[in-house]
Short mmCIF file of C-alpha atoms and ligand atoms in Angstrom, two decimals:
data_model
loop_
_atom_site.label_atom_id
_atom_site.label_comp_id
_atom_site.label_asym_id
_atom_site.label_seq_id
_atom_site.Cartn_x
_atom_site.Cartn_y
_atom_site.Cartn_z
CA MET A 656 23.05 5.89 8.06
CA LYS A 657 23.03 6.73 4.36
CA THR A 658 19.69 6.05 2.76
CA SER A 659 18.75 6.39 -0.91
CA LYS A 660 16.03 5.31 -3.30
CA THR A 661 18.44 2.99 -4.94
CA SER A 662 19.85 1.20 -1.80
CA GLY A 663 22.53 -1.47 -1.91
CA ARG A 664 22.94 -3.63 -4.94
CA PHE A 665 19.71 -3.17 -6.53
CA ASN A 666 16.83 -0.72 -6.86
CA LEU A 667 14.52 -1.48 -4.01
CA ASP A 668 11.46 0.19 -5.46
CA ALA A 669 11.87 -1.50 -8.84
CA ALA A 670 12.34 -4.87 -6.98
CA VAL A 671 9.15 -4.51 -4.95
CA ASP A 672 7.18 -3.33 -8.04
CA ARG A 673 8.48 -6.38 -9.98
CA ALA A 674 7.75 -8.75 -7.32
CA VAL A 675 4.29 -7.54 -6.62
CA ALA A 676 3.31 -7.33 -10.41
CA GLU A 677 4.77 -10.68 -11.24
CA THR A 678 3.95 -12.96 -8.19
CA TRP A 679 1.08 -15.32 -9.14
CA THR A 680 -1.60 -15.17 -6.35
CA HIS A 681 -4.41 -17.11 -4.90
CA ASP A 682 -7.65 -15.27 -4.93
CA ILE A 683 -9.12 -16.72 -1.73
CA HIS A 684 -12.82 -15.42 -1.99
CA THR A 685 -14.89 -14.81 -5.23
CA HIS A 686 -18.35 -15.32 -6.52
CA LEU A 687 -17.07 -16.79 -9.77
CA TYR A 688 -17.76 -20.19 -11.10
CA ASP A 689 -16.00 -22.82 -12.97
CA PRO A 690 -17.07 -22.29 -16.62
CA ALA A 691 -18.81 -25.83 -16.35
CA PHE A 692 -21.50 -23.89 -14.43
CA GLY A 693 -22.79 -22.43 -17.59
CA LYS A 694 -25.02 -19.44 -17.05
CA LEU A 695 -23.71 -18.92 -13.59
CA PHE A 696 -20.25 -18.00 -15.13
CA LEU A 697 -20.65 -14.27 -15.75
CA TRP A 698 -18.48 -12.30 -18.05
CA GLY A 699 -18.41 -9.61 -20.74
CA ILE A 700 -19.51 -5.83 -20.92
CA ASP A 701 -23.16 -6.15 -19.94
CA GLU A 702 -22.41 -8.25 -16.93
CA LEU A 703 -19.70 -5.81 -15.91
CA LEU A 704 -22.22 -2.88 -16.34
CA VAL A 705 -24.96 -4.50 -14.21
CA TYR A 706 -22.66 -5.40 -11.36
CA HIS A 707 -24.46 -4.55 -8.18
CA TYR A 708 -21.88 -2.00 -7.21
CA LEU A 709 -22.74 0.03 -10.41
CA VAL A 710 -26.48 -0.58 -9.95
CA SER A 711 -26.49 1.19 -6.63
CA GLU A 712 -24.33 4.05 -7.89
CA ALA A 713 -26.61 4.47 -10.95
CA PHE A 714 -29.82 4.61 -8.97
CA ARG A 715 -28.54 7.70 -7.18
CA TYR A 716 -29.19 9.43 -10.66
CA PHE A 717 -32.26 7.40 -11.91
CA ASP A 718 -35.77 8.77 -11.29
CA MET A 719 -37.42 5.48 -12.50
CA SER A 720 -38.88 3.08 -10.07
CA TYR A 721 -36.74 0.20 -8.86
CA ASP A 722 -39.35 -2.37 -10.40
CA SER A 723 -39.35 -0.71 -13.74
CA PHE A 724 -35.62 -1.02 -13.87
CA TRP A 725 -35.62 -4.65 -12.80
CA LYS A 726 -38.18 -5.55 -15.46
CA LEU A 727 -35.87 -4.44 -18.30
CA PRO A 728 -33.77 -6.94 -20.14
CA LYS A 729 -30.09 -6.96 -18.80
CA SER A 730 -28.68 -5.27 -22.02
CA ARG A 731 -31.17 -2.38 -21.43
CA GLN A 732 -30.15 -2.17 -17.77
CA ALA A 733 -26.51 -2.14 -18.81
CA GLY A 734 -27.22 0.59 -21.49
CA LEU A 735 -28.93 2.76 -18.85
CA ILE A 736 -25.99 2.34 -16.44
CA TRP A 737 -23.49 3.10 -19.16
CA ASP A 738 -25.23 6.27 -20.14
CA GLU A 739 -25.60 7.53 -16.51
CA LEU A 740 -22.24 6.43 -14.93
CA PHE A 741 -19.88 6.56 -17.95
CA ILE A 742 -21.40 9.18 -20.52
CA LYS A 743 -23.38 11.63 -18.44
CA HIS A 744 -20.87 11.59 -15.58
CA SER A 745 -17.12 10.58 -15.54
CA PRO A 746 -16.59 7.02 -14.37
CA ILE A 747 -14.49 8.24 -11.43
CA SER A 748 -15.72 5.90 -8.66
CA GLU A 749 -13.73 2.72 -7.99
CA ALA A 750 -16.30 0.27 -9.41
CA CYS A 751 -16.69 2.46 -12.64
CA ARG A 752 -12.87 2.98 -12.91
CA GLY A 753 -12.45 -0.78 -12.45
CA LEU A 754 -14.55 -1.50 -15.54
CA ILE A 755 -12.41 0.89 -17.53
CA THR A 756 -9.20 -0.82 -16.19
CA SER A 757 -10.63 -4.43 -17.01
CA LEU A 758 -11.30 -3.43 -20.54
CA ASN A 759 -8.17 -1.34 -21.09
CA VAL A 760 -6.02 -4.15 -19.62
CA MET A 761 -7.44 -6.51 -22.33
CA GLY A 762 -6.42 -4.10 -25.07
CA LEU A 763 -9.78 -2.38 -25.72
CA ASP A 764 -9.89 1.38 -26.22
CA VAL A 765 -12.94 1.90 -23.90
CA GLY A 766 -12.17 5.65 -24.01
CA LYS A 767 -13.79 5.57 -27.42
CA ARG A 768 -17.03 5.33 -25.53
CA ASP A 769 -18.53 2.99 -28.02
CA LEU A 770 -20.72 0.47 -26.21
CA PRO A 771 -21.80 -1.33 -29.42
CA ALA A 772 -18.16 -2.06 -30.39
CA LEU A 773 -17.40 -3.27 -26.91
CA ARG A 774 -20.31 -5.71 -27.13
CA LYS A 775 -19.08 -6.75 -30.53
CA TRP A 776 -15.68 -7.37 -29.23
CA PHE A 777 -16.85 -9.58 -26.33
CA ALA A 778 -19.22 -11.55 -28.66
CA ALA A 779 -16.17 -12.40 -30.84
CA GLN A 780 -14.19 -13.89 -27.79
CA ASP A 781 -13.51 -17.53 -27.22
CA LEU A 782 -14.54 -18.08 -23.72
CA HIS A 783 -11.82 -20.67 -22.77
CA ASP A 784 -8.98 -18.55 -24.45
CA TYR A 785 -10.41 -15.49 -22.54
CA ILE A 786 -10.31 -17.26 -19.19
CA ASP A 787 -6.74 -18.12 -19.79
CA ARG A 788 -5.86 -14.55 -20.79
CA VAL A 789 -7.73 -12.95 -17.80
CA LEU A 790 -5.99 -15.33 -15.27
CA GLU A 791 -2.60 -14.70 -17.01
CA VAL A 792 -2.92 -10.91 -17.05
CA SER A 793 -4.16 -10.87 -13.43
CA ARG A 794 -1.44 -13.46 -12.25
CA ILE A 795 -4.03 -15.69 -10.52
CA LYS A 796 -3.00 -19.21 -9.96
CA THR A 797 -6.09 -20.35 -8.14
CA LEU A 798 -9.38 -18.77 -7.27
CA TYR A 799 -11.87 -19.84 -4.57
CA MET A 800 -15.60 -19.99 -5.62
CA THR A 801 -18.48 -19.40 -3.23
CA ASN A 802 -20.63 -22.61 -3.35
CA SER A 803 -23.84 -23.05 -1.65
CA PRO A 804 -26.00 -26.12 -1.61
CA PHE A 805 -28.86 -23.90 -0.92
CA ASP A 806 -28.56 -22.25 -4.31
CA ASP A 807 -31.11 -23.82 -6.66
CA ALA A 808 -29.19 -23.06 -9.75
CA GLU A 809 -25.84 -24.34 -8.41
CA ARG A 810 -26.89 -27.45 -6.52
CA PRO A 811 -27.95 -29.57 -9.58
CA VAL A 812 -24.62 -28.83 -11.22
CA TRP A 813 -22.71 -30.45 -8.41
CA GLU A 814 -25.13 -33.32 -8.09
CA LYS A 815 -24.75 -34.07 -11.87
CA GLY A 816 -20.87 -33.72 -11.69
CA PHE A 817 -18.73 -32.04 -14.19
CA LYS A 818 -15.18 -31.83 -15.57
CA TRP A 819 -13.30 -29.65 -13.11
CA ASP A 820 -10.97 -26.77 -14.01
CA SER A 821 -8.51 -27.15 -11.06
CA ARG A 822 -7.73 -23.44 -11.16
CA PHE A 823 -11.28 -23.05 -9.59
CA GLN A 824 -11.37 -24.33 -5.98
CA ALA A 825 -14.54 -24.59 -3.91
CA ALA A 826 -15.61 -23.15 -0.54
CA LEU A 827 -18.72 -24.26 1.23
CA ARG A 828 -20.93 -21.35 2.04
CA ILE A 829 -23.53 -21.88 4.77
CA ASP A 830 -25.23 -18.68 5.64
CA PRO A 831 -28.86 -20.18 5.23
CA LEU A 832 -27.78 -23.05 7.61
CA LEU A 833 -26.50 -20.76 10.39
CA LEU A 834 -28.76 -17.75 9.86
CA ASP A 835 -32.12 -19.17 8.68
CA TRP A 836 -32.36 -22.51 10.64
CA PRO A 837 -36.23 -22.48 10.43
CA SER A 838 -36.04 -22.89 6.65
CA ALA A 839 -32.74 -24.69 6.39
CA TRP A 840 -33.67 -27.63 8.60
CA LYS A 841 -36.67 -28.29 6.22
CA LYS A 842 -34.44 -28.07 3.07
CA LEU A 843 -32.06 -30.61 4.69
CA LYS A 844 -35.05 -32.85 5.43
CA ASP A 845 -36.13 -32.64 1.71
CA TRP A 846 -32.59 -33.63 0.83
CA GLY A 847 -32.77 -36.84 3.05
CA TYR A 848 -31.26 -35.70 6.33
CA LYS A 849 -33.28 -36.44 9.39
CA THR A 850 -33.56 -32.96 10.68
CA GLY A 851 -36.27 -31.17 12.71
CA PRO A 852 -36.58 -27.78 14.24
CA ASP A 853 -35.03 -28.65 17.56
CA LEU A 854 -31.14 -28.99 17.61
CA THR A 855 -31.10 -32.30 19.40
CA ALA A 856 -27.95 -34.48 19.26
CA PRO A 857 -29.34 -36.64 16.31
CA VAL A 858 -30.22 -33.43 14.49
CA ILE A 859 -26.72 -32.11 15.05
CA GLY A 860 -25.43 -35.47 13.82
CA GLU A 861 -27.44 -35.09 10.59
CA VAL A 862 -26.09 -31.45 10.07
CA ARG A 863 -22.64 -32.86 10.33
CA ARG A 864 -23.49 -35.61 7.81
CA PHE A 865 -24.69 -32.77 5.61
CA LEU A 866 -21.37 -30.80 5.95
CA ASP A 867 -19.46 -34.07 5.31
CA ASP A 868 -21.43 -34.79 2.17
CA TRP A 869 -20.97 -31.39 0.72
CA THR A 870 -17.36 -30.94 1.78
CA ASP A 871 -16.67 -34.17 -0.01
CA ARG A 872 -18.79 -33.52 -3.09
CA ILE A 873 -17.26 -30.14 -3.91
CA ASN A 874 -13.89 -30.78 -2.27
CA ALA A 875 -14.48 -27.66 -0.09
CA ARG A 876 -11.18 -26.03 1.03
CA TYR A 877 -12.92 -24.05 3.85
CA LEU A 878 -16.45 -23.27 5.16
CA MET A 879 -17.58 -19.73 4.96
CA VAL A 880 -20.43 -17.48 6.37
CA SER A 881 -21.16 -13.73 6.37
CA LEU A 882 -22.46 -12.61 9.72
CA PRO A 883 -24.45 -9.48 10.94
CA PRO A 884 -22.80 -6.93 13.15
CA ASP A 885 -24.68 -8.27 16.26
CA PHE A 886 -23.61 -11.97 15.81
CA GLU A 887 -23.13 -13.48 19.26
CA TYR A 888 -21.04 -16.26 20.48
CA PRO A 889 -21.66 -18.31 22.68
CA SER A 890 -25.29 -18.22 22.21
CA LYS A 891 -28.28 -20.46 22.61
CA ILE A 892 -29.83 -19.43 19.31
CA PRO A 893 -29.23 -21.81 16.29
CA SER A 894 -26.42 -19.81 14.83
CA GLY A 895 -24.32 -20.13 18.04
CA GLN A 896 -25.33 -23.80 18.68
CA LEU A 897 -24.66 -24.91 15.02
CA VAL A 898 -21.26 -23.20 14.97
CA GLU A 899 -20.20 -24.68 18.39
CA LYS A 900 -21.68 -28.29 17.86
CA ALA A 901 -21.45 -28.80 14.17
CA VAL A 902 -19.40 -26.32 12.09
CA LEU A 903 -16.28 -26.16 14.39
CA PRO A 904 -16.02 -30.00 15.14
CA HIS A 905 -16.40 -30.65 11.38
CA CYS A 906 -13.65 -28.05 10.49
CA LEU A 907 -11.36 -29.39 13.17
CA GLU A 908 -11.83 -32.93 11.99
CA ARG A 909 -11.13 -31.92 8.41
CA ASN A 910 -8.26 -29.51 9.38
CA MET A 911 -10.07 -26.72 7.51
CA PRO A 912 -10.61 -23.16 8.47
CA PHE A 913 -13.96 -21.53 9.25
CA ALA A 914 -14.09 -18.26 7.16
CA MET A 915 -16.36 -15.49 8.93
CA MET A 916 -17.04 -12.29 7.24
CA GLY A 917 -18.51 -9.93 9.77
CA GLY A 918 -20.60 -6.76 9.65
CA VAL A 919 -22.98 -7.14 6.73
CA LYS A 920 -26.58 -5.72 7.13
CA LYS A 921 -28.47 -7.74 4.62
CA LEU A 922 -31.10 -5.95 2.35
CA LEU A 923 -31.15 -2.57 4.16
CA ASN A 924 -32.75 -1.59 0.91
CA PRO A 925 -34.61 -4.65 -0.37
CA GLN A 926 -35.51 -2.83 -3.59
CA LEU A 927 -31.91 -2.78 -4.66
CA ARG A 928 -31.78 -6.69 -4.37
CA LEU A 929 -28.26 -7.86 -4.33
CA ALA A 930 -27.06 -4.28 -4.20
CA GLY A 931 -29.26 -3.55 -1.09
CA ASP A 932 -26.92 -4.82 1.67
CA ALA A 933 -25.22 -2.36 3.98
CA VAL A 934 -22.52 -2.28 6.69
CA GLY A 935 -22.53 -2.28 10.58
CA PHE A 936 -19.82 -2.01 13.27
CA VAL A 937 -19.19 -5.49 14.61
CA ASP A 938 -19.17 -6.28 18.32
CA THR A 939 -15.86 -8.35 18.19
CA ARG A 940 -16.65 -10.08 21.50
CA ALA A 941 -18.12 -13.07 19.56
CA TYR A 942 -14.88 -13.54 17.53
CA GLU A 943 -12.74 -13.09 20.69
CA ASN A 944 -14.87 -15.84 22.40
CA LEU A 945 -14.62 -18.13 19.39
CA LEU A 946 -10.78 -17.73 19.11
CA ALA A 947 -10.13 -18.11 22.66
CA SER A 948 -12.42 -21.07 23.28
CA HIS A 949 -11.53 -23.05 20.13
CA PRO A 950 -7.67 -22.62 19.99
CA ARG A 951 -7.23 -25.61 17.64
CA ASN A 952 -9.80 -24.46 15.17
CA LYS A 953 -8.59 -21.99 12.40
CA PHE A 954 -10.48 -18.92 11.49
CA LEU A 955 -10.27 -16.80 8.31
CA VAL A 956 -11.84 -13.44 9.08
CA THR A 957 -12.41 -10.27 7.37
CA MET A 958 -14.66 -7.23 8.45
CA LEU A 959 -16.77 -5.02 6.41
CA ALA A 960 -16.52 -1.90 8.48
CA ARG A 961 -13.45 0.25 8.18
CA GLU A 962 -13.77 0.93 11.84
CA ASN A 963 -13.34 -2.66 12.81
CA GLN A 964 -9.99 -3.15 11.04
CA HIS A 965 -7.70 -2.19 13.87
CA GLU A 966 -9.42 -4.37 16.40
CA LEU A 967 -9.26 -7.22 13.96
CA CYS A 968 -5.46 -6.76 13.62
CA VAL A 969 -5.08 -6.70 17.50
CA LEU A 970 -7.16 -9.97 17.63
CA ALA A 971 -4.62 -11.51 15.19
CA ARG A 972 -1.73 -10.48 17.48
CA LYS A 973 -3.49 -12.35 20.31
CA PHE A 974 -4.75 -15.41 18.49
CA ARG A 975 -2.55 -17.32 15.93
CA ASN A 976 -5.62 -19.43 14.94
CA LEU A 977 -6.73 -16.17 13.19
CA HIS A 978 -5.72 -15.41 9.67
CA VAL A 979 -6.78 -11.96 8.58
CA PHE A 980 -7.66 -11.54 4.84
CA GLY A 981 -8.87 -9.01 2.24
CA CYS A 982 -10.32 -5.58 1.93
CA TRP A 983 -13.91 -6.77 1.67
CA TRP A 984 -16.52 -5.02 -0.50
CA PHE A 985 -17.11 -1.45 0.87
CA THR A 986 -13.36 -1.44 2.03
CA ASN A 987 -12.23 -2.40 -1.42
CA ILE A 988 -11.35 1.12 -2.42
CA PRO A 989 -7.81 2.73 -2.54
CA LEU A 990 -8.47 4.80 0.55
CA CYS A 991 -9.13 1.69 2.58
CA ILE A 992 -6.79 -0.72 0.82
CA GLU A 993 -3.89 1.50 1.54
CA GLU A 994 -4.75 2.16 5.11
CA ILE A 995 -5.71 -1.41 6.00
CA THR A 996 -2.63 -2.83 4.27
CA ARG A 997 -0.45 -0.52 6.17
CA LEU A 998 -2.30 -1.11 9.41
CA ARG A 999 -1.80 -4.96 8.92
CA ILE A 1000 1.93 -4.85 7.97
CA GLU A 1001 2.67 -2.51 10.84
CA LEU A 1002 0.72 -4.56 13.38
CA ILE A 1003 0.99 -8.12 12.19
CA GLY A 1004 3.77 -8.17 9.54
CA LEU A 1005 3.52 -10.63 6.80
CA SER A 1006 1.27 -13.42 8.31
CA VAL A 1007 -1.81 -12.03 6.49
CA THR A 1008 -3.61 -12.19 3.10
CA PRO A 1009 -3.91 -8.54 2.08
CA GLN A 1010 -6.46 -8.97 -0.69
CA HIS A 1011 -9.02 -11.08 -2.36
CA SER A 1012 -11.18 -9.85 -5.41
CA ASP A 1013 -14.74 -10.84 -4.44
CA ALA A 1014 -15.24 -10.77 -8.12
CA ARG A 1015 -18.76 -11.65 -9.57
CA VAL A 1016 -17.95 -11.09 -13.26
CA PHE A 1017 -14.87 -12.99 -14.45
CA ASP A 1018 -13.41 -9.84 -16.23
CA GLN A 1019 -13.31 -7.94 -12.77
CA LEU A 1020 -10.32 -10.06 -11.80
CA THR A 1021 -8.05 -7.87 -13.78
CA TYR A 1022 -8.99 -4.60 -12.27
CA LYS A 1023 -9.41 -5.87 -8.75
CA TRP A 1024 -6.04 -7.25 -8.70
CA ASN A 1025 -4.48 -4.52 -10.98
CA HIS A 1026 -5.64 -1.72 -8.61
CA SER A 1027 -4.75 -3.57 -5.38
CA ARG A 1028 -1.30 -4.71 -6.51
CA ARG A 1029 -0.47 -1.04 -7.18
CA ILE A 1030 -1.43 -0.07 -3.59
CA ILE A 1031 0.09 -3.02 -1.93
CA SER A 1032 3.40 -2.24 -3.78
CA LYS A 1033 3.19 1.36 -2.67
CA VAL A 1034 2.83 0.36 1.04
CA LEU A 1035 5.47 -2.44 0.91
CA LYS A 1036 7.99 0.07 -0.80
CA GLU A 1037 7.49 2.49 2.09
CA LYS A 1038 7.81 -0.29 4.78
CA TYR A 1039 11.02 -1.59 3.16
CA HIS A 1040 12.52 1.95 3.06
CA ASP A 1041 11.53 2.39 6.72
CA LEU A 1042 13.36 -0.89 7.43
CA GLU A 1043 16.42 0.37 5.50
CA LYS A 1044 16.44 3.47 7.53
CA ALA A 1045 16.45 1.25 10.58
CA GLY A 1046 19.45 -0.55 9.47
CA TRP A 1047 18.14 -3.58 7.53
CA VAL A 1048 18.19 -3.95 3.70
CA ALA A 1049 15.97 -6.61 2.35
CA ALA A 1050 17.62 -8.50 -0.49
CA GLU A 1051 15.57 -9.04 -3.64
CA LYS A 1052 15.06 -12.71 -2.93
CA GLU A 1053 13.72 -11.87 0.37
CA ILE A 1054 11.20 -9.36 -1.07
CA GLN A 1055 10.24 -11.95 -3.57
CA ARG A 1056 9.76 -14.58 -0.83
CA ASP A 1057 7.71 -11.97 1.42
CA VAL A 1058 5.54 -10.96 -1.50
CA ALA A 1059 4.84 -14.72 -2.33
CA GLY A 1060 3.76 -15.11 1.15
CA LEU A 1061 1.25 -12.20 0.92
CA PHE A 1062 -0.10 -13.53 -2.20
CA GLY A 1063 -0.99 -17.08 -1.12
CA GLY A 1064 1.95 -18.45 0.74
CA ALA A 1065 0.74 -17.39 4.20
CA PHE A 1066 -2.76 -18.66 3.31
CA ASP A 1067 -1.30 -21.94 2.12
CA ALA A 1068 0.72 -22.39 5.31
CA PHE A 1069 -2.43 -21.54 7.43
CA MET A 1070 -4.47 -23.95 5.47
CA ALA A 1071 -1.90 -26.67 5.95
CA GLY A 1072 -0.96 -25.97 9.68
CA LYS A 1073 -2.37 -27.99 12.56
CA LEU A 1074 -2.86 -26.19 15.93
O1 HDL B 2099 -21.42 -12.13 1.38
C1 HDL B 2099 -20.40 -11.95 0.47
O2 HDL B 2099 -19.67 -12.85 0.06
C2 HDL B 2099 -20.30 -10.60 -0.13
O3 HDL B 2099 -19.12 -10.50 -0.76
C3 HDL B 2099 -21.47 -10.29 -0.97
O4 HDL B 2099 -21.63 -11.26 -1.96
C4 HDL B 2099 -21.53 -8.96 -1.70
O5 HDL B 2099 -22.73 -8.85 -2.44
C5 HDL B 2099 -20.39 -8.71 -2.62
O6 HDL B 2099 -20.39 -9.18 -3.75
N1 HDL B 2099 -19.31 -8.00 -2.12
O7 HDL B 2099 -18.34 -7.70 -2.90
ZN1 ZN B 2100 -18.13 -12.15 -1.29
#
């Protein structure tokens, strides 16, 4: 069987590169906010420099105390990180390289190493034009926020209401409810729900009313939680009880997925604050039990440990109510993105969502998607060539269809599907 780099009637590699570069995508998990959220909308060079990924990398060189760093104004923190990670050392890590890409893609010559000039450029930008440009360059049609009623800065904006930019979709984040019930029930009580410490049927009913109210208020597209490595299900503790009796019935009634992100060890080093979380190997029995005992519920799952990725793909082969997504956080590096994307394509095919950005600073969208698209394209080209060697040449239209599925189509189908 003759095989070549330019098979059939078109150049396969160019067709894949074109499809991956040009297909507009959903970004199904970010920490970004609609610009209506004011100060919660983070953008610009100083926010990029104080991103918690860079804070943890910079502290490996700093000899100052954590507290003395945190006491500094943000621009001073940014200046210290710039000096350490970009001037005194080459910005070669993925998070540092990402900042370079984000600025370069917007036409800035960051190689001049002129931080004041970068600050001046950002100060001159019109925010709304900038938002349009970043979404256009990144080919992002919709991004999903992380919205928590337990966030005291965010909640009042929802309660007041605002003019919505439809490119920003909402996801209801419920970590405190599931993982800190002793505090959560008191907050719900303050907000007018008749809750108490015991998960009696009436209290469960009030939790469901809370989920209903917030799902409607923010038009949540899914519910989400991040879970420790040892999360158990079924279980008699509040997390397991609340998932079983409130969250899953709510999601089923609303035909919405429950997104579970497994394997995070919160604040392993609390002095690093947001940068202090770490990773642990997940006991996937909880996920197996959830998928098997709730076949009509839909689950979006991503795992934080590289070592859990193979098991997660096998779970997806066993349970159609599981949709695997993203190279999350510590796996969002080229080594893992390539390995995980290849693993998923080879084990599950196209019914996955290979990437989300997890962006916290708006400008990061450009680098997170630019870097990932290149890697996804590389893997897809190899797989289409493997397919060709087996005797099947994918047409350009078929490649475009497949890529549209990976960049939001499979997610949309999963969201709309009823099991
Ligand atoms: O829990 C999460 O959603 C994580 O993504 C954390 O927010 C983490 O701090 C992060 O930003 N990872 O990229
Ligand atoms: Zn996140």
